[in-house]
Amino acid sequence: MSWIQESKLKWYETLAVNVLKCGSIPKHVAFIMDGNRRFANKSGVKKIEGHSKGFDKLTEVLHWCLLLGVNEVTVYAFSIENFRRSEEEVDQLMSLAREKFKRLLEEKDKLNEHGISIRVIGNIGLLPADLQKLVVESMESTKSNTEAVLNIAFSYTSREEMTHAVREVAWGVQEDLLKIDDITEDLIQKCLYTRHSLQPDLLIRTSGEVRLSDFLLWQTTCCTLYFTPVLWPEFSIWDLCRSILHYQKNLPVLEALKNSCDGRRQPISENMDRIEKFLSQMEVKESRTRNQILTQA
């Protein structure tokens, strides 16, 4: 299935979307797409077919988000913990990922036409070399787009993300780009994989599980959480509308919480020039890593 859905809503679905848009719409929505394997068991099909149906649902949900005016979406596609699953299932998931990223590259002109930027967040060094290359090519081919952003958390956990951020800061100190006094909460946040993104306003988890499973733990401090028993492949536009309504209902509490968090922010380092130089060097280092991946045979 295509990454870009062109299907139109039924008139009553369009009406519901327009009514919701009279209220506040979250700028950034995150999804824990849970329930693919349970859907496969329920449907009497192989696990990989459940995961494939999950991807089809993702493209549909992205279309709904664009219609609602949600400009950024982050999805939990593959946790580092998933490498612990059976070798057969992991191999099938890697094959499915190859297929979908190849399709993405085939459709890059359509993505660029819609202004959609693809970012993959996570430790992609844990992936097979050929898949790493597809991932980087996908990001590079859409990086100039600014209308909408899809963040794909692939080979990701929040703990690994925070560990990576601390390592970046340690590298900065070691290279004499930073001083110990420069290390603040704000600096660590600027070293996270999500540093170019807004913080999520709404996080949705399907399948009835009520936990975050090591996903965006830093970023969801001031975020509305919505848990639904619906399995991800069965997630409908009505489920999305319910989650947006839940967000709108809790918006006053969320805004008060955000104001409280802003009031507790640590003071900014006096030497911003040094901080900016470090962040620039960090980006250069990561750019070199991506170029090395692209030049692999």
PDB file of C-alpha atoms in Angstrom:
ATOM      1  CA  MET A   1       0.000   0.000   0.000  1.00  0.00           C
ATOM      2  CA  SER A   2       1.099   3.553  -0.779  1.00  0.00           C
ATOM      3  CA  TRP A   3       2.519   5.846   1.909  1.00  0.00           C
ATOM      4  CA  ILE A   4       0.167   8.577   0.650  1.00  0.00           C
ATOM      5  CA  GLN A   5      -3.555   7.879   0.900  1.00  0.00           C
ATOM      6  CA  GLU A   6      -5.872   9.768  -1.457  1.00  0.00           C
ATOM      7  CA  SER A   7      -9.184   8.284  -0.288  1.00  0.00           C
ATOM      8  CA  LYS A   8     -11.989  10.655   0.656  1.00  0.00           C
ATOM      9  CA  LEU A   9     -14.021  10.537   3.831  1.00  0.00           C
ATOM     10  CA  LYS A  10     -17.731   9.862   3.890  1.00  0.00           C
ATOM     11  CA  TRP A  11     -19.844  12.992   4.362  1.00  0.00           C
ATOM     12  CA  TYR A  12     -20.583  12.276   8.022  1.00  0.00           C
ATOM     13  CA  GLU A  13     -16.877  11.609   8.720  1.00  0.00           C
ATOM     14  CA  THR A  14     -16.014  14.940   7.089  1.00  0.00           C
ATOM     15  CA  LEU A  15     -18.666  16.601   9.268  1.00  0.00           C
ATOM     16  CA  ALA A  16     -17.117  15.096  12.423  1.00  0.00           C
ATOM     17  CA  VAL A  17     -13.639  16.248  11.377  1.00  0.00           C
ATOM     18  CA  ASN A  18     -14.873  19.792  10.682  1.00  0.00           C
ATOM     19  CA  VAL A  19     -16.640  19.968  14.059  1.00  0.00           C
ATOM     20  CA  LEU A  20     -13.448  18.860  15.830  1.00  0.00           C
ATOM     21  CA  LYS A  21     -11.450  21.481  13.931  1.00  0.00           C
ATOM     22  CA  CYS A  22     -13.593  24.181  15.542  1.00  0.00           C
ATOM     23  CA  GLY A  23     -11.633  23.374  18.702  1.00  0.00           C
ATOM     24  CA  SER A  24      -7.913  23.088  19.387  1.00  0.00           C
ATOM     25  CA  ILE A  25      -6.124  20.424  17.335  1.00  0.00           C
ATOM     26  CA  PRO A  26      -2.862  18.926  18.655  1.00  0.00           C
ATOM     27  CA  LYS A  27       0.143  19.931  16.571  1.00  0.00           C
ATOM     28  CA  HIS A  28       1.999  16.692  17.331  1.00  0.00           C
ATOM     29  CA  VAL A  29       0.403  13.285  17.940  1.00  0.00           C
ATOM     30  CA  ALA A  30       2.373  10.157  18.914  1.00  0.00           C
ATOM     31  CA  PHE A  31       1.125   6.591  18.465  1.00  0.00           C
ATOM     32  CA  ILE A  32       2.076   3.317  20.126  1.00  0.00           C
ATOM     33  CA  MET A  33       0.740   1.024  17.409  1.00  0.00           C
ATOM     34  CA  ASP A  34       0.019  -2.016  19.559  1.00  0.00           C
ATOM     35  CA  GLY A  35      -2.040  -5.089  18.751  1.00  0.00           C
ATOM     36  CA  ASN A  36      -0.776  -6.314  15.365  1.00  0.00           C
ATOM     37  CA  ARG A  37       0.064  -9.801  16.642  1.00  0.00           C
ATOM     38  CA  ARG A  38      -3.190 -10.094  18.573  1.00  0.00           C
ATOM     39  CA  PHE A  39      -5.044  -9.013  15.452  1.00  0.00           C
ATOM     40  CA  ALA A  40      -3.259 -11.787  13.508  1.00  0.00           C
ATOM     41  CA  ASN A  41      -4.242 -14.390  16.130  1.00  0.00           C
ATOM     42  CA  LYS A  42      -7.808 -13.103  16.161  1.00  0.00           C
ATOM     43  CA  SER A  43      -7.987 -13.249  12.349  1.00  0.00           C
ATOM     44  CA  GLY A  44      -6.285 -16.634  12.073  1.00  0.00           C
ATOM     45  CA  VAL A  45      -3.419 -15.319   9.922  1.00  0.00           C
ATOM     46  CA  LYS A  46       0.368 -15.259  10.291  1.00  0.00           C
ATOM     47  CA  LYS A  47       1.986 -12.666  12.558  1.00  0.00           C
ATOM     48  CA  ILE A  48       3.683 -10.925   9.645  1.00  0.00           C
ATOM     49  CA  GLU A  49       0.291 -10.413   8.007  1.00  0.00           C
ATOM     50  CA  GLY A  50      -0.834  -8.671  11.181  1.00  0.00           C
ATOM     51  CA  HIS A  51       2.203  -6.369  10.974  1.00  0.00           C
ATOM     52  CA  SER A  52       1.491  -5.705   7.285  1.00  0.00           C
ATOM     53  CA  LYS A  53      -2.097  -4.745   8.163  1.00  0.00           C
ATOM     54  CA  GLY A  54      -0.633  -2.475  10.825  1.00  0.00           C
ATOM     55  CA  PHE A  55       1.362  -0.596   8.170  1.00  0.00           C
ATOM     56  CA  ASP A  56      -1.746  -0.232   6.013  1.00  0.00           C
ATOM     57  CA  LYS A  57      -3.515   1.290   9.007  1.00  0.00           C
ATOM     58  CA  LEU A  58      -0.601   3.681   9.579  1.00  0.00           C
ATOM     59  CA  THR A  59      -0.929   5.175   6.099  1.00  0.00           C
ATOM     60  CA  GLU A  60      -4.674   5.583   6.660  1.00  0.00           C
ATOM     61  CA  VAL A  61      -4.187   7.271  10.036  1.00  0.00           C
ATOM     62  CA  LEU A  62      -1.574   9.633   8.562  1.00  0.00           C
ATOM     63  CA  HIS A  63      -4.154  10.700   5.988  1.00  0.00           C
ATOM     64  CA  TRP A  64      -6.707  11.396   8.720  1.00  0.00           C
ATOM     65  CA  CYS A  65      -4.153  13.390  10.711  1.00  0.00           C
ATOM     66  CA  LEU A  66      -3.376  15.581   7.704  1.00  0.00           C
ATOM     67  CA  LEU A  67      -7.104  16.218   7.179  1.00  0.00           C
ATOM     68  CA  LEU A  68      -7.450  17.204  10.841  1.00  0.00           C
ATOM     69  CA  GLY A  69      -4.491  19.585  10.633  1.00  0.00           C
ATOM     70  CA  VAL A  70      -2.028  17.562  12.730  1.00  0.00           C
ATOM     71  CA  ASN A  71       1.353  18.642  11.350  1.00  0.00           C
ATOM     72  CA  GLU A  72       3.600  16.105  13.084  1.00  0.00           C
ATOM     73  CA  VAL A  73       3.145  12.417  13.873  1.00  0.00           C
ATOM     74  CA  THR A  74       5.526  10.072  15.688  1.00  0.00           C
ATOM     75  CA  VAL A  75       4.963   6.312  15.585  1.00  0.00           C
ATOM     76  CA  TYR A  76       6.585   3.535  17.602  1.00  0.00           C
ATOM     77  CA  ALA A  77       7.401   1.142  14.770  1.00  0.00           C
ATOM     78  CA  PHE A  78      10.077  -1.124  16.261  1.00  0.00           C
ATOM     79  CA  SER A  79      11.514  -1.194  19.765  1.00  0.00           C
ATOM     80  CA  ILE A  80      15.054  -2.337  20.485  1.00  0.00           C
ATOM     81  CA  GLU A  81      13.357  -4.808  22.824  1.00  0.00           C
ATOM     82  CA  ASN A  82      11.691  -6.382  19.755  1.00  0.00           C
ATOM     83  CA  PHE A  83      15.062  -7.847  18.768  1.00  0.00           C
ATOM     84  CA  ARG A  84      14.398 -10.363  21.565  1.00  0.00           C
ATOM     85  CA  ARG A  85      11.526 -11.902  19.616  1.00  0.00           C
ATOM     86  CA  SER A  86      12.053 -15.080  17.609  1.00  0.00           C
ATOM     87  CA  GLU A  87      14.652 -14.887  14.844  1.00  0.00           C
ATOM     88  CA  GLU A  88      11.961 -15.718  12.298  1.00  0.00           C
ATOM     89  CA  GLU A  89       9.697 -12.850  13.362  1.00  0.00           C
ATOM     90  CA  VAL A  90      12.568 -10.328  13.518  1.00  0.00           C
ATOM     91  CA  ASP A  91      13.744 -11.359  10.022  1.00  0.00           C
ATOM     92  CA  GLN A  92      10.198 -10.974   8.701  1.00  0.00           C
ATOM     93  CA  LEU A  93       9.887  -7.526  10.289  1.00  0.00           C
ATOM     94  CA  MET A  94      13.196  -6.437   8.751  1.00  0.00           C
ATOM     95  CA  SER A  95      12.009  -7.694   5.351  1.00  0.00           C
ATOM     96  CA  LEU A  96       8.733  -5.802   5.761  1.00  0.00           C
ATOM     97  CA  ALA A  97      10.669  -2.656   6.672  1.00  0.00           C
ATOM     98  CA  ARG A  98      12.866  -3.030   3.564  1.00  0.00           C
ATOM     99  CA  GLU A  99       9.763  -3.367   1.406  1.00  0.00           C
ATOM    100  CA  LYS A 100       8.101  -0.282   2.906  1.00  0.00           C
ATOM    101  CA  PHE A 101      11.196   1.960   2.784  1.00  0.00           C
ATOM    102  CA  LYS A 102      11.807   0.935  -0.843  1.00  0.00           C
ATOM    103  CA  ARG A 103       8.202   1.885  -1.584  1.00  0.00           C
ATOM    104  CA  LEU A 104       8.757   5.186   0.201  1.00  0.00           C
ATOM    105  CA  LEU A 105      11.734   5.958  -2.051  1.00  0.00           C
ATOM    106  CA  GLU A 106       9.657   5.081  -5.107  1.00  0.00           C
ATOM    107  CA  GLU A 107       7.061   7.601  -3.898  1.00  0.00           C
ATOM    108  CA  LYS A 108       9.468  10.342  -2.813  1.00  0.00           C
ATOM    109  CA  ASP A 109       8.161  12.714  -5.503  1.00  0.00           C
ATOM    110  CA  LYS A 110       4.651  12.329  -4.121  1.00  0.00           C
ATOM    111  CA  LEU A 111       5.923  12.874  -0.561  1.00  0.00           C
ATOM    112  CA  ASN A 112       7.803  15.982  -1.698  1.00  0.00           C
ATOM    113  CA  GLU A 113       4.686  17.226  -3.488  1.00  0.00           C
ATOM    114  CA  HIS A 114       2.767  16.985  -0.194  1.00  0.00           C
ATOM    115  CA  GLY A 115       5.709  18.508   1.722  1.00  0.00           C
ATOM    116  CA  ILE A 116       6.121  15.520   4.063  1.00  0.00           C
ATOM    117  CA  SER A 117       9.463  15.027   5.792  1.00  0.00           C
ATOM    118  CA  ILE A 118      10.411  11.538   6.981  1.00  0.00           C
ATOM    119  CA  ARG A 119      12.643  11.234  10.048  1.00  0.00           C
ATOM    120  CA  VAL A 120      13.742   7.949  11.582  1.00  0.00           C
ATOM    121  CA  ILE A 121      14.633   8.193  15.263  1.00  0.00           C
ATOM    122  CA  GLY A 122      16.514   5.466  17.065  1.00  0.00           C
ATOM    123  CA  ASN A 123      19.780   3.562  16.976  1.00  0.00           C
ATOM    124  CA  ILE A 124      19.788   2.621  13.296  1.00  0.00           C
ATOM    125  CA  GLY A 125      23.285   1.178  13.747  1.00  0.00           C
ATOM    126  CA  LEU A 126      21.575  -1.938  15.151  1.00  0.00           C
ATOM    127  CA  LEU A 127      19.818  -2.562  11.823  1.00  0.00           C
ATOM    128  CA  PRO A 128      21.156  -4.609   8.887  1.00  0.00           C
ATOM    129  CA  ALA A 129      23.481  -2.518   6.674  1.00  0.00           C
ATOM    130  CA  ASP A 130      21.173  -2.504   3.635  1.00  0.00           C
ATOM    131  CA  LEU A 131      18.225  -1.352   5.750  1.00  0.00           C
ATOM    132  CA  GLN A 132      20.356   1.396   7.317  1.00  0.00           C
ATOM    133  CA  LYS A 133      21.030   2.705   3.813  1.00  0.00           C
ATOM    134  CA  LEU A 134      17.337   2.682   2.883  1.00  0.00           C
ATOM    135  CA  VAL A 135      16.497   4.534   6.095  1.00  0.00           C
ATOM    136  CA  VAL A 136      19.097   7.257   5.489  1.00  0.00           C
ATOM    137  CA  GLU A 137      18.096   7.610   1.822  1.00  0.00           C
ATOM    138  CA  SER A 138      14.473   8.066   2.902  1.00  0.00           C
ATOM    139  CA  MET A 139      15.410  10.822   5.329  1.00  0.00           C
ATOM    140  CA  GLU A 140      17.761  12.584   2.935  1.00  0.00           C
ATOM    141  CA  SER A 141      15.268  12.561   0.055  1.00  0.00           C
ATOM    142  CA  THR A 142      12.577  14.354   2.118  1.00  0.00           C
ATOM    143  CA  LYS A 143      14.604  16.437   4.577  1.00  0.00           C
ATOM    144  CA  SER A 144      13.773  19.780   2.917  1.00  0.00           C
ATOM    145  CA  ASN A 145      10.016  19.333   3.298  1.00  0.00           C
ATOM    146  CA  THR A 146       8.267  21.470   5.906  1.00  0.00           C
ATOM    147  CA  GLU A 147       4.496  20.974   5.551  1.00  0.00           C
ATOM    148  CA  ALA A 148       4.296  17.856   7.747  1.00  0.00           C
ATOM    149  CA  VAL A 149       6.641  15.500   9.595  1.00  0.00           C
ATOM    150  CA  LEU A 150       6.471  11.757  10.162  1.00  0.00           C
ATOM    151  CA  ASN A 151       8.890  10.513  12.826  1.00  0.00           C
ATOM    152  CA  ILE A 152       9.368   6.743  12.708  1.00  0.00           C
ATOM    153  CA  ALA A 153      10.795   5.368  15.965  1.00  0.00           C
ATOM    154  CA  PHE A 154      12.672   2.355  14.619  1.00  0.00           C
ATOM    155  CA  SER A 155      15.227   0.466  16.701  1.00  0.00           C
ATOM    156  CA  TYR A 156      14.255   2.836  19.489  1.00  0.00           C
ATOM    157  CA  THR A 157      13.786   2.969  23.228  1.00  0.00           C
ATOM    158  CA  SER A 158      13.624   6.073  25.362  1.00  0.00           C
ATOM    159  CA  ARG A 159      16.366   4.774  27.656  1.00  0.00           C
ATOM    160  CA  GLU A 160      18.710   4.283  24.702  1.00  0.00           C
ATOM    161  CA  GLU A 161      17.814   7.758  23.420  1.00  0.00           C
ATOM    162  CA  MET A 162      18.698   9.359  26.758  1.00  0.00           C
ATOM    163  CA  THR A 163      21.894   7.311  26.998  1.00  0.00           C
ATOM    164  CA  HIS A 164      22.849   8.498  23.510  1.00  0.00           C
ATOM    165  CA  ALA A 165      22.190  12.115  24.526  1.00  0.00           C
ATOM    166  CA  VAL A 166      24.421  11.782  27.597  1.00  0.00           C
ATOM    167  CA  ARG A 167      27.164  10.261  25.428  1.00  0.00           C
ATOM    168  CA  GLU A 168      26.936  13.225  23.073  1.00  0.00           C
ATOM    169  CA  VAL A 169      27.339  15.627  25.998  1.00  0.00           C
ATOM    170  CA  ALA A 170      30.276  13.570  27.328  1.00  0.00           C
ATOM    171  CA  TRP A 171      31.860  13.740  23.861  1.00  0.00           C
ATOM    172  CA  GLY A 172      31.425  17.520  23.904  1.00  0.00           C
ATOM    173  CA  VAL A 173      33.193  17.800  27.249  1.00  0.00           C
ATOM    174  CA  GLN A 174      35.952  15.436  26.132  1.00  0.00           C
ATOM    175  CA  GLU A 175      36.532  17.484  22.958  1.00  0.00           C
ATOM    176  CA  ASP A 176      36.575  20.689  25.036  1.00  0.00           C
ATOM    177  CA  LEU A 177      33.488  21.963  23.218  1.00  0.00           C
ATOM    178  CA  LEU A 178      31.547  22.102  26.492  1.00  0.00           C
ATOM    179  CA  LYS A 179      32.213  22.915  30.133  1.00  0.00           C
ATOM    180  CA  ILE A 180      30.592  21.049  32.995  1.00  0.00           C
ATOM    181  CA  ASP A 181      28.583  24.161  33.859  1.00  0.00           C
ATOM    182  CA  ASP A 182      27.033  24.094  30.384  1.00  0.00           C
ATOM    183  CA  ILE A 183      25.209  20.831  31.141  1.00  0.00           C
ATOM    184  CA  THR A 184      21.540  21.545  31.762  1.00  0.00           C
ATOM    185  CA  GLU A 185      18.227  19.850  31.147  1.00  0.00           C
ATOM    186  CA  ASP A 186      17.795  22.068  28.101  1.00  0.00           C
ATOM    187  CA  LEU A 187      21.145  20.969  26.651  1.00  0.00           C
ATOM    188  CA  ILE A 188      20.338  17.265  27.077  1.00  0.00           C
ATOM    189  CA  GLN A 189      16.977  17.828  25.384  1.00  0.00           C
ATOM    190  CA  LYS A 190      18.803  19.352  22.421  1.00  0.00           C
ATOM    191  CA  CYS A 191      20.839  16.134  22.127  1.00  0.00           C
ATOM    192  CA  LEU A 192      17.818  13.805  21.922  1.00  0.00           C
ATOM    193  CA  TYR A 193      16.799  12.167  18.634  1.00  0.00           C
ATOM    194  CA  THR A 194      13.668  14.341  18.726  1.00  0.00           C
ATOM    195  CA  ARG A 195      15.517  17.649  19.094  1.00  0.00           C
ATOM    196  CA  HIS A 196      14.071  19.004  15.826  1.00  0.00           C
ATOM    197  CA  SER A 197      10.487  18.199  16.834  1.00  0.00           C
ATOM    198  CA  LEU A 198       7.791  19.764  18.939  1.00  0.00           C
ATOM    199  CA  GLN A 199       6.915  17.934  22.141  1.00  0.00           C
ATOM    200  CA  PRO A 200       3.878  15.655  21.621  1.00  0.00           C
ATOM    201  CA  ASP A 201       0.536  17.111  22.657  1.00  0.00           C
ATOM    202  CA  LEU A 202      -1.276  13.767  22.541  1.00  0.00           C
ATOM    203  CA  LEU A 203      -0.055  10.180  22.817  1.00  0.00           C
ATOM    204  CA  ILE A 204      -2.386   7.356  21.765  1.00  0.00           C
ATOM    205  CA  ARG A 205      -1.857   3.695  22.611  1.00  0.00           C
ATOM    206  CA  THR A 206      -4.026   0.973  21.157  1.00  0.00           C
ATOM    207  CA  SER A 207      -4.788  -2.618  22.286  1.00  0.00           C
ATOM    208  CA  GLY A 208      -5.805  -1.872  25.883  1.00  0.00           C
ATOM    209  CA  GLU A 209      -2.309  -1.805  27.396  1.00  0.00           C
ATOM    210  CA  VAL A 210      -1.887   1.121  29.812  1.00  0.00           C
ATOM    211  CA  ARG A 211       1.861   1.759  29.724  1.00  0.00           C
ATOM    212  CA  LEU A 212       4.371   3.685  27.610  1.00  0.00           C
ATOM    213  CA  SER A 213       6.768   0.786  26.924  1.00  0.00           C
ATOM    214  CA  ASP A 214       9.887   2.978  26.970  1.00  0.00           C
ATOM    215  CA  PHE A 215       8.530   5.376  24.319  1.00  0.00           C
ATOM    216  CA  LEU A 216       9.161   9.146  24.454  1.00  0.00           C
ATOM    217  CA  LEU A 217       9.485   9.157  28.240  1.00  0.00           C
ATOM    218  CA  TRP A 218      11.340  12.485  28.258  1.00  0.00           C
ATOM    219  CA  GLN A 219       9.048  14.158  25.738  1.00  0.00           C
ATOM    220  CA  THR A 220       5.659  13.255  27.245  1.00  0.00           C
ATOM    221  CA  THR A 221       5.998  15.047  30.584  1.00  0.00           C
ATOM    222  CA  CYS A 222       3.315  17.555  29.557  1.00  0.00           C
ATOM    223  CA  CYS A 223       1.249  15.416  27.213  1.00  0.00           C
ATOM    224  CA  THR A 224      -2.310  14.073  27.151  1.00  0.00           C
ATOM    225  CA  LEU A 225      -2.383  10.255  27.202  1.00  0.00           C
ATOM    226  CA  TYR A 226      -5.188   8.300  25.572  1.00  0.00           C
ATOM    227  CA  PHE A 227      -5.515   4.517  25.874  1.00  0.00           C
ATOM    228  CA  THR A 228      -8.005   2.552  23.795  1.00  0.00           C
ATOM    229  CA  PRO A 229      -8.774  -1.204  23.791  1.00  0.00           C
ATOM    230  CA  VAL A 230      -8.995  -1.222  19.978  1.00  0.00           C
ATOM    231  CA  LEU A 231      -6.267  -3.229  18.216  1.00  0.00           C
ATOM    232  CA  TRP A 232      -4.124  -1.065  15.932  1.00  0.00           C
ATOM    233  CA  PRO A 233      -5.226  -2.621  12.590  1.00  0.00           C
ATOM    234  CA  GLU A 234      -8.850  -1.994  13.649  1.00  0.00           C
ATOM    235  CA  PHE A 235      -8.269   1.641  14.688  1.00  0.00           C
ATOM    236  CA  SER A 236     -10.883   3.827  12.959  1.00  0.00           C
ATOM    237  CA  ILE A 237     -11.335   7.508  12.282  1.00  0.00           C
ATOM    238  CA  TRP A 238     -13.920   7.492  15.101  1.00  0.00           C
ATOM    239  CA  ASP A 239     -11.245   6.257  17.524  1.00  0.00           C
ATOM    240  CA  LEU A 240      -8.994   9.104  16.384  1.00  0.00           C
ATOM    241  CA  CYS A 241     -11.838  11.592  16.815  1.00  0.00           C
ATOM    242  CA  ARG A 242     -12.463  10.305  20.358  1.00  0.00           C
ATOM    243  CA  SER A 243      -8.799  10.781  21.213  1.00  0.00           C
ATOM    244  CA  ILE A 244      -8.843  14.366  19.862  1.00  0.00           C
ATOM    245  CA  LEU A 245     -11.998  15.068  21.856  1.00  0.00           C
ATOM    246  CA  HIS A 246     -10.255  13.680  24.960  1.00  0.00           C
ATOM    247  CA  TYR A 247      -7.336  16.048  24.257  1.00  0.00           C
ATOM    248  CA  GLN A 248      -9.653  19.041  23.879  1.00  0.00           C
ATOM    249  CA  LYS A 249     -11.476  18.163  27.098  1.00  0.00           C
ATOM    250  CA  ASN A 250      -8.197  18.041  29.032  1.00  0.00           C
ATOM    251  CA  LEU A 251      -6.550  21.029  27.322  1.00  0.00           C
ATOM    252  CA  PRO A 252      -6.933  23.483  30.260  1.00  0.00           C
ATOM    253  CA  VAL A 253      -5.156  21.054  32.595  1.00  0.00           C
ATOM    254  CA  LEU A 254      -2.465  20.404  29.971  1.00  0.00           C
ATOM    255  CA  GLU A 255      -1.816  24.112  29.423  1.00  0.00           C
ATOM    256  CA  ALA A 256      -1.538  24.716  33.172  1.00  0.00           C
ATOM    257  CA  LEU A 257       0.947  21.836  33.413  1.00  0.00           C
ATOM    258  CA  LYS A 258       3.013  23.244  30.525  1.00  0.00           C
ATOM    259  CA  ASN A 259       3.110  26.659  32.166  1.00  0.00           C
ATOM    260  CA  SER A 260       4.260  25.034  35.399  1.00  0.00           C
ATOM    261  CA  CYS A 261       7.007  23.132  33.575  1.00  0.00           C
ATOM    262  CA  ASP A 262       8.163  26.300  31.811  1.00  0.00           C
ATOM    263  CA  GLY A 263       8.359  28.061  35.161  1.00  0.00           C
ATOM    264  CA  ARG A 264      10.701  25.382  36.510  1.00  0.00           C
ATOM    265  CA  ARG A 265      13.132  25.535  33.563  1.00  0.00           C
ATOM    266  CA  GLN A 266      16.788  25.684  34.472  1.00  0.00           C
ATOM    267  CA  PRO A 267      18.648  28.902  33.600  1.00  0.00           C
ATOM    268  CA  ILE A 268      20.259  28.985  30.164  1.00  0.00           C
ATOM    269  CA  SER A 269      24.042  28.723  30.076  1.00  0.00           C
ATOM    270  CA  GLU A 270      25.819  32.084  29.913  1.00  0.00           C
ATOM    271  CA  ASN A 271      28.018  30.925  27.053  1.00  0.00           C
ATOM    272  CA  MET A 272      25.475  30.312  24.311  1.00  0.00           C
ATOM    273  CA  ASP A 273      28.139  30.653  21.615  1.00  0.00           C
ATOM    274  CA  ARG A 274      29.915  27.610  23.035  1.00  0.00           C
ATOM    275  CA  ILE A 275      26.652  25.674  23.227  1.00  0.00           C
ATOM    276  CA  GLU A 276      25.748  26.527  19.637  1.00  0.00           C
ATOM    277  CA  LYS A 277      29.215  25.512  18.429  1.00  0.00           C
ATOM    278  CA  PHE A 278      28.880  22.153  20.190  1.00  0.00           C
ATOM    279  CA  LEU A 279      25.421  21.523  18.726  1.00  0.00           C
ATOM    280  CA  SER A 280      26.720  22.430  15.276  1.00  0.00           C
ATOM    281  CA  GLN A 281      29.655  20.019  15.624  1.00  0.00           C
ATOM    282  CA  MET A 282      27.288  17.300  16.820  1.00  0.00           C
ATOM    283  CA  GLU A 283      25.173  17.744  13.679  1.00  0.00           C
ATOM    284  CA  VAL A 284      28.300  17.603  11.507  1.00  0.00           C
ATOM    285  CA  LYS A 285      29.364  14.366  13.203  1.00  0.00           C
ATOM    286  CA  GLU A 286      25.956  12.789  12.621  1.00  0.00           C
ATOM    287  CA  SER A 287      25.937  13.989   9.012  1.00  0.00           C
ATOM    288  CA  ARG A 288      29.269  12.243   8.455  1.00  0.00           C
ATOM    289  CA  THR A 289      27.830   9.036   9.888  1.00  0.00           C
ATOM    290  CA  ARG A 290      24.863   9.218   7.495  1.00  0.00           C
ATOM    291  CA  ASN A 291      27.186   9.848   4.553  1.00  0.00           C
ATOM    292  CA  GLN A 292      29.274   6.817   5.518  1.00  0.00           C
ATOM    293  CA  ILE A 293      26.117   4.691   5.505  1.00  0.00           C
ATOM    294  CA  LEU A 294      25.149   6.012   2.063  1.00  0.00           C
ATOM    295  CA  THR A 295      28.550   5.225   0.588  1.00  0.00           C
ATOM    296  CA  GLN A 296      28.557   1.624   1.797  1.00  0.00           C
ATOM    297  CA  ALA A 297      28.714  -0.914  -0.995  1.00  0.00           C
TER     298      ALA A 297
END
